Coordinates of N, CA, C and O in Angstrom, one line a residue:
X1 N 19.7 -12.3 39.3 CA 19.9 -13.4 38.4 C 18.9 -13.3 37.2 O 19.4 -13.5 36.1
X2 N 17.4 -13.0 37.4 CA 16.5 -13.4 36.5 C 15.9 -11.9 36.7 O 15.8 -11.3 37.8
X3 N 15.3 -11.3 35.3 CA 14.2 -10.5 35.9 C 13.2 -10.0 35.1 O 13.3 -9.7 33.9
X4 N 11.8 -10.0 35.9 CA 10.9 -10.8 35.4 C 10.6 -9.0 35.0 O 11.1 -8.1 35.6
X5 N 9.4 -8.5 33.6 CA 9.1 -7.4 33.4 C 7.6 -7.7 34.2 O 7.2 -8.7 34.8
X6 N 6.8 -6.3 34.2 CA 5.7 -6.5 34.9 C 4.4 -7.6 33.9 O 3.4 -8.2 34.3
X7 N 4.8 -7.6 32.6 CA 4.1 -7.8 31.8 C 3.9 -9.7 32.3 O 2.9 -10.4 32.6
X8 N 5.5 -9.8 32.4 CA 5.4 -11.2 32.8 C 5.4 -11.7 34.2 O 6.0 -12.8 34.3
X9 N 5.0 -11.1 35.2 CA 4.6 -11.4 36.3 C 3.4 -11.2 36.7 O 3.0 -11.5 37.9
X10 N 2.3 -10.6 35.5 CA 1.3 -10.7 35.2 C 1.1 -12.0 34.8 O 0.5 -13.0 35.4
X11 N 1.8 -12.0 33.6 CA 1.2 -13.5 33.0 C 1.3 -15.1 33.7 O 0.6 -16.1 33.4
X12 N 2.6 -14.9 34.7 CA 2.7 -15.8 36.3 C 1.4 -16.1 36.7 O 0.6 -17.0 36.6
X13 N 1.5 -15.1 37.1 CA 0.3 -14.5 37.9 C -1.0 -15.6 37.6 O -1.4 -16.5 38.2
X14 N -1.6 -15.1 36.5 CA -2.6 -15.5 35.8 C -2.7 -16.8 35.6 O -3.8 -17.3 35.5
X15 N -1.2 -17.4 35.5 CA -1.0 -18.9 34.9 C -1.1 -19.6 36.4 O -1.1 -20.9 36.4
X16 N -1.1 -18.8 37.6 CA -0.9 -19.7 38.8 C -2.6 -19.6 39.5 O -3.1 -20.4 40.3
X17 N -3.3 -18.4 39.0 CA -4.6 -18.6 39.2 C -5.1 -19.4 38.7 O -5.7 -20.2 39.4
X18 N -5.1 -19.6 37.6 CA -5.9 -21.1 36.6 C -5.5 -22.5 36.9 O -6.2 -23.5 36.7
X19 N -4.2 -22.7 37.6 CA -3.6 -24.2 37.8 C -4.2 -24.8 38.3 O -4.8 -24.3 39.3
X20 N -4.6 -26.0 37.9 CA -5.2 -27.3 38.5 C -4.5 -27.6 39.9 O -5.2 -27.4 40.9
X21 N -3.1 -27.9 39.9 CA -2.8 -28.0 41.0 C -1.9 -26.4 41.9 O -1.0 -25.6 41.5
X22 N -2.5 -26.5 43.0 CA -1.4 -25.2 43.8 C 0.0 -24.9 43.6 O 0.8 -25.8 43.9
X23 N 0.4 -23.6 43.1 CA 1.8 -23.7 43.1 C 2.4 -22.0 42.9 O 2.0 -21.1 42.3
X24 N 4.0 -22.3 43.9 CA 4.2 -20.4 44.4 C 4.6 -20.0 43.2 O 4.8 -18.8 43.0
X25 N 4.8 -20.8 42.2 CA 6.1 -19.7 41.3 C 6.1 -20.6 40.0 O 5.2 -21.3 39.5
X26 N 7.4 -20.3 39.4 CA 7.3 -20.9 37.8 C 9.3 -21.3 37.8 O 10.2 -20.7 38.1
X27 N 9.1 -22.6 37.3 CA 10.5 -22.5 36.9 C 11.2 -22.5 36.0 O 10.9 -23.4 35.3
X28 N 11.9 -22.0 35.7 CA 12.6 -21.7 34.3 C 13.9 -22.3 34.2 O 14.8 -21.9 35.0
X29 N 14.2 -23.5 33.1 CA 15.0 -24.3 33.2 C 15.8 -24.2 31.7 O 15.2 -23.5 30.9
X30 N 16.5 -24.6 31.5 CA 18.0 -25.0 30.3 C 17.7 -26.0 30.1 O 17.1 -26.4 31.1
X31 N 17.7 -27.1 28.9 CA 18.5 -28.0 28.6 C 18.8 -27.8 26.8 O 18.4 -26.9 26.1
X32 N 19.5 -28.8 26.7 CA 20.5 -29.1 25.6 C 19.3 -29.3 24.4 O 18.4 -30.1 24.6
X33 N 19.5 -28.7 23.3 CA 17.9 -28.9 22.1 C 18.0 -27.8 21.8 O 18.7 -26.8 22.1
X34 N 16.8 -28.0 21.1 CA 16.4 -26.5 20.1 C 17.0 -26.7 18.4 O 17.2 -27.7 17.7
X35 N 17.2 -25.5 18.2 CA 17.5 -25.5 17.0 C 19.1 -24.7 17.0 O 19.9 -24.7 16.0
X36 N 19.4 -23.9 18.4 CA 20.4 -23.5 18.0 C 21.6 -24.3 19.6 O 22.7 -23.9 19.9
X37 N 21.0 -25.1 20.0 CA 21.8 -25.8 21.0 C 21.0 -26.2 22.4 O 20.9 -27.3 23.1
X38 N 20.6 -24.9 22.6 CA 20.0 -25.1 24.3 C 18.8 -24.5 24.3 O 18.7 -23.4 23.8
X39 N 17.6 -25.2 24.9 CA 16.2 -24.4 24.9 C 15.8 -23.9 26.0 O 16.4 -24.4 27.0
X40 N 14.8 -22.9 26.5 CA 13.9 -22.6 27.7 C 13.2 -23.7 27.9 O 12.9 -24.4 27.0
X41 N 12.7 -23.9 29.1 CA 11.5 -24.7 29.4 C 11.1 -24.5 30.7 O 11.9 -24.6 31.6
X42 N 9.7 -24.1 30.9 CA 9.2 -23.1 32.1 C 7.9 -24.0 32.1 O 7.3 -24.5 31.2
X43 N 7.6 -24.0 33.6 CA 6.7 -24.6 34.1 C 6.4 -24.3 35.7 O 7.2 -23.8 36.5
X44 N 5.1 -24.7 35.7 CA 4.8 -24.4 37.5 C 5.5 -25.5 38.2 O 6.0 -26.6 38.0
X45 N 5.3 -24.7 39.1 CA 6.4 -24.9 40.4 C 6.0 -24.9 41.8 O 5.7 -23.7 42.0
X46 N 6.0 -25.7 42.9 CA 5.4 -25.3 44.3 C 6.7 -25.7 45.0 O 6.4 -25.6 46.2
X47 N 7.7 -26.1 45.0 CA 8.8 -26.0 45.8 C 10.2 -26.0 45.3 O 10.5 -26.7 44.3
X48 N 11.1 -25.2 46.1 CA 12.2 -24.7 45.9 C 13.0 -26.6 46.1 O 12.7 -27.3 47.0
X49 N 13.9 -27.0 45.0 CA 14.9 -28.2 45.2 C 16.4 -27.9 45.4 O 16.7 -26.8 45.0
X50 N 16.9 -28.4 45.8 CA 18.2 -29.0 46.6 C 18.9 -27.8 45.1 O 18.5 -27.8 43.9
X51 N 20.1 -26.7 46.0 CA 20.7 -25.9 44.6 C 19.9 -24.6 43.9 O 20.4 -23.5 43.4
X52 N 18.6 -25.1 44.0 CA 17.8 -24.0 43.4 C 18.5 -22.5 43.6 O 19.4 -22.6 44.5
X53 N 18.5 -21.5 43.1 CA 18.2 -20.1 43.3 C 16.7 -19.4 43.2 O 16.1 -19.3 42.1
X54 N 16.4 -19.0 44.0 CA 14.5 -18.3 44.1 C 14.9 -16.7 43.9 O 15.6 -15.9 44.5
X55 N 14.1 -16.8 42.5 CA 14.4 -14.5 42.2 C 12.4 -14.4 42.7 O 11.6 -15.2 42.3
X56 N 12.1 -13.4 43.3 CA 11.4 -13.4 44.2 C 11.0 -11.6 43.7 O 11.8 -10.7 44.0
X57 N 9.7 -11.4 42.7 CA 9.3 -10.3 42.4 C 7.8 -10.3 42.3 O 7.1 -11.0 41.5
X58 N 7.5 -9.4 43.1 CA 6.0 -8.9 43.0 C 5.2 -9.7 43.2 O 4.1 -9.8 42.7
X59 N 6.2 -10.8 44.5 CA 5.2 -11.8 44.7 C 5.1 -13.4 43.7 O 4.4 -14.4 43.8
X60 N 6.1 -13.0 42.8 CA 6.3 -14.4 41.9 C 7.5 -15.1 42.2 O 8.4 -14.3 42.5
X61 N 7.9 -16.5 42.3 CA 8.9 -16.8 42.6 C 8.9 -17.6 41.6 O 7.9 -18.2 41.3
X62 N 10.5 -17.6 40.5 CA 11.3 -18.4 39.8 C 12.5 -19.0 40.6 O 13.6 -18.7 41.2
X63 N 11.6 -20.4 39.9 CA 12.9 -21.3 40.4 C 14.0 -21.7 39.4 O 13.7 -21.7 38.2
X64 N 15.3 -21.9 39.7 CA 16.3 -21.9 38.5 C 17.1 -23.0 39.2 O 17.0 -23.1 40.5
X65 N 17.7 -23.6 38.7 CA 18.2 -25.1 39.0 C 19.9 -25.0 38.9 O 20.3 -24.5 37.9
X66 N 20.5 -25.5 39.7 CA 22.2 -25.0 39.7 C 22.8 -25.0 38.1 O 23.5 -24.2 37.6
X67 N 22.3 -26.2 37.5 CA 23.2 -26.4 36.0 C 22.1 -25.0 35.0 O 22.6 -24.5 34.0
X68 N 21.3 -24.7 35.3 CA 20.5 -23.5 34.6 C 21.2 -21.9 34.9 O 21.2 -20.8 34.4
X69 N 21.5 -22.4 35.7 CA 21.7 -21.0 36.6 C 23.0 -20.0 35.4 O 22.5 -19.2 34.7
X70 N 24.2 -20.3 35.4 CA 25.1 -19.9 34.8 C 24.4 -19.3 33.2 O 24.6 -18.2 32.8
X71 N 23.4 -20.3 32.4 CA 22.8 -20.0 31.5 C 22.0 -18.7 31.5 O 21.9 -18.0 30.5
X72 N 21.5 -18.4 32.9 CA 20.6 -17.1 32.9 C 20.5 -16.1 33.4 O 19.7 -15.2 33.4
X73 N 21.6 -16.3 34.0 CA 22.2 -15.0 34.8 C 22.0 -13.6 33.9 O 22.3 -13.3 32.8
X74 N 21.7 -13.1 34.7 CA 20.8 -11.1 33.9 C 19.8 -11.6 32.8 O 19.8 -10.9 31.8
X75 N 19.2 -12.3 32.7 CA 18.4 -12.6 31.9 C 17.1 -11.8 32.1 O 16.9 -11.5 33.3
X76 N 16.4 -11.4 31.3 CA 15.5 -10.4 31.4 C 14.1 -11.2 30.6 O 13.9 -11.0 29.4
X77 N 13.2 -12.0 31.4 CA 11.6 -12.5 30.8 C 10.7 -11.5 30.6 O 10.3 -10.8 31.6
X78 N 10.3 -11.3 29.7 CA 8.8 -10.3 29.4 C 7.6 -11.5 28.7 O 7.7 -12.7 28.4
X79 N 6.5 -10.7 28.4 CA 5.7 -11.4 28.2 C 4.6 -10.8 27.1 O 3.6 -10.3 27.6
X80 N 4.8 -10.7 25.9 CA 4.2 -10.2 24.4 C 3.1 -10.8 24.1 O 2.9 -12.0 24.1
X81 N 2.3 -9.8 23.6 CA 1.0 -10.3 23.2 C 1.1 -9.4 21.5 O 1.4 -8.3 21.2
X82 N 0.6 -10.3 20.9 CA 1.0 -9.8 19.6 C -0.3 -10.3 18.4 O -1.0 -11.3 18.8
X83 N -0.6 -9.9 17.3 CA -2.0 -10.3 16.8 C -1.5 -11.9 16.1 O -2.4 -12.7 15.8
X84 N -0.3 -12.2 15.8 CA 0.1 -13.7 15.2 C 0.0 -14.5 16.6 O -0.9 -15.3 16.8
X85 N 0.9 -14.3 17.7 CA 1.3 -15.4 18.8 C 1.2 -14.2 20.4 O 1.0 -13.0 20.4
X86 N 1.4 -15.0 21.2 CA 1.6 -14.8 22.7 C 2.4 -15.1 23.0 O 2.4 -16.4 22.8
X87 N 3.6 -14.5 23.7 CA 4.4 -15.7 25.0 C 5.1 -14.8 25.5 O 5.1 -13.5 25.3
X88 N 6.2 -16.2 26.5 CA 7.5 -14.9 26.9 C 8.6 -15.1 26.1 O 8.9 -16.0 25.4
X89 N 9.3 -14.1 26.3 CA 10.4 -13.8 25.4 C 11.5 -13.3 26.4 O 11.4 -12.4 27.3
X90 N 12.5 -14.0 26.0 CA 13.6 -14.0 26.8 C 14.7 -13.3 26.5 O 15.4 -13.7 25.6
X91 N 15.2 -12.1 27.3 CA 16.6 -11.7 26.4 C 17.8 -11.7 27.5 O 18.1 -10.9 28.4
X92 N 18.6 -12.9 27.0 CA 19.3 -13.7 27.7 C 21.0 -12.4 27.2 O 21.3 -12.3 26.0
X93 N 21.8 -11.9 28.1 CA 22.4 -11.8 27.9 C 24.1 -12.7 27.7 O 25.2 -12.3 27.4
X94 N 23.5 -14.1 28.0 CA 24.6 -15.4 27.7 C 24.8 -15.6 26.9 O 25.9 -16.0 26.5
X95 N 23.2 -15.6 25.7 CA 23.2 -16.2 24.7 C 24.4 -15.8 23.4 O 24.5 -14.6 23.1
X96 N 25.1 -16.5 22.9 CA 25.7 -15.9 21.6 C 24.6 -15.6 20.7 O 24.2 -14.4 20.5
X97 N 24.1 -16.7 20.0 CA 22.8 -16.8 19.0 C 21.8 -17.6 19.7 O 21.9 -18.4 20.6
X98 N 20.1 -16.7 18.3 CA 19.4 -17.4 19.0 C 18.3 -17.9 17.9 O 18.1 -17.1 17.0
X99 N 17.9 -18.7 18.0 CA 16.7 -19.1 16.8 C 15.8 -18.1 16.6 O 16.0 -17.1 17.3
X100 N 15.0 -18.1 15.9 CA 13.9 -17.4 15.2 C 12.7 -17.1 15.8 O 11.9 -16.2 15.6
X101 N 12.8 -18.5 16.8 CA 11.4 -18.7 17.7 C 11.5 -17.5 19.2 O 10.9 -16.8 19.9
X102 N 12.8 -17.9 18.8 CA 12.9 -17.0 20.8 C 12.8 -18.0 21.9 O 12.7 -17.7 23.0
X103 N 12.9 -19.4 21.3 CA 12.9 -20.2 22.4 C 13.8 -21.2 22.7 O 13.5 -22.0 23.5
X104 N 15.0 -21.1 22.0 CA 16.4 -21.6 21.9 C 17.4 -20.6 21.6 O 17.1 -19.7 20.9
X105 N 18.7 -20.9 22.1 CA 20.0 -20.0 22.1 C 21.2 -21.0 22.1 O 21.3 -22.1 22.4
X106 N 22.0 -20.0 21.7 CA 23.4 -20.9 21.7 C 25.2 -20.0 22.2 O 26.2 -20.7 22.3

């Protein structure tokens, strides 16, 4: 369904050692916004909900939520470090178009 590059199961990784609170994985969610219709929105995670799908790599688990799921199917997360910005970058093969930012599609 989802798959994560090493770059960004690094950056998991890293983001689950620093958490205030304990948590296995990160979830990566859809909804409706952005600039070109639908946005990412990713956050920690310590348990699998009712529907979920768990992609389970190198020891990171993403959680993906039934209404997300269709949106990200073969989706490919990496994780760029660049001398303007940092993040992940998603290349969604669902998306028709996508904004500028890389963090909305349509």
């Amino acid at each position: 369904m989802i798959t994560l590059t090493e770059n960004a199961v690094a950056a998991v990784k890293a983001a689950l050692s620093r958490a205030a609170e304990p948590a296995d994985g990160v979830r990566i969610m859809v909804q409706a916004g952005g600039c070109a219709g639908f946005q990412y929105l990713m956050g920690l995670e310590s348990i699998s909900r009712e529907g979920d799908t768990v992609v389970e790599t190198d020891g990171v688990k993403v959680f993906v939520d039934v209404g997300s799921q269709p949106h990200v199917a073969g989706m490919t997360v990496d994780f760029v470090t660049g001398f303007e910005s940092s993040g992940f970058v998603f290349d969604n093969p669902n998306a028709r178009e996508k904004c500028a930012c890389g963090k909305s599609f349509g």
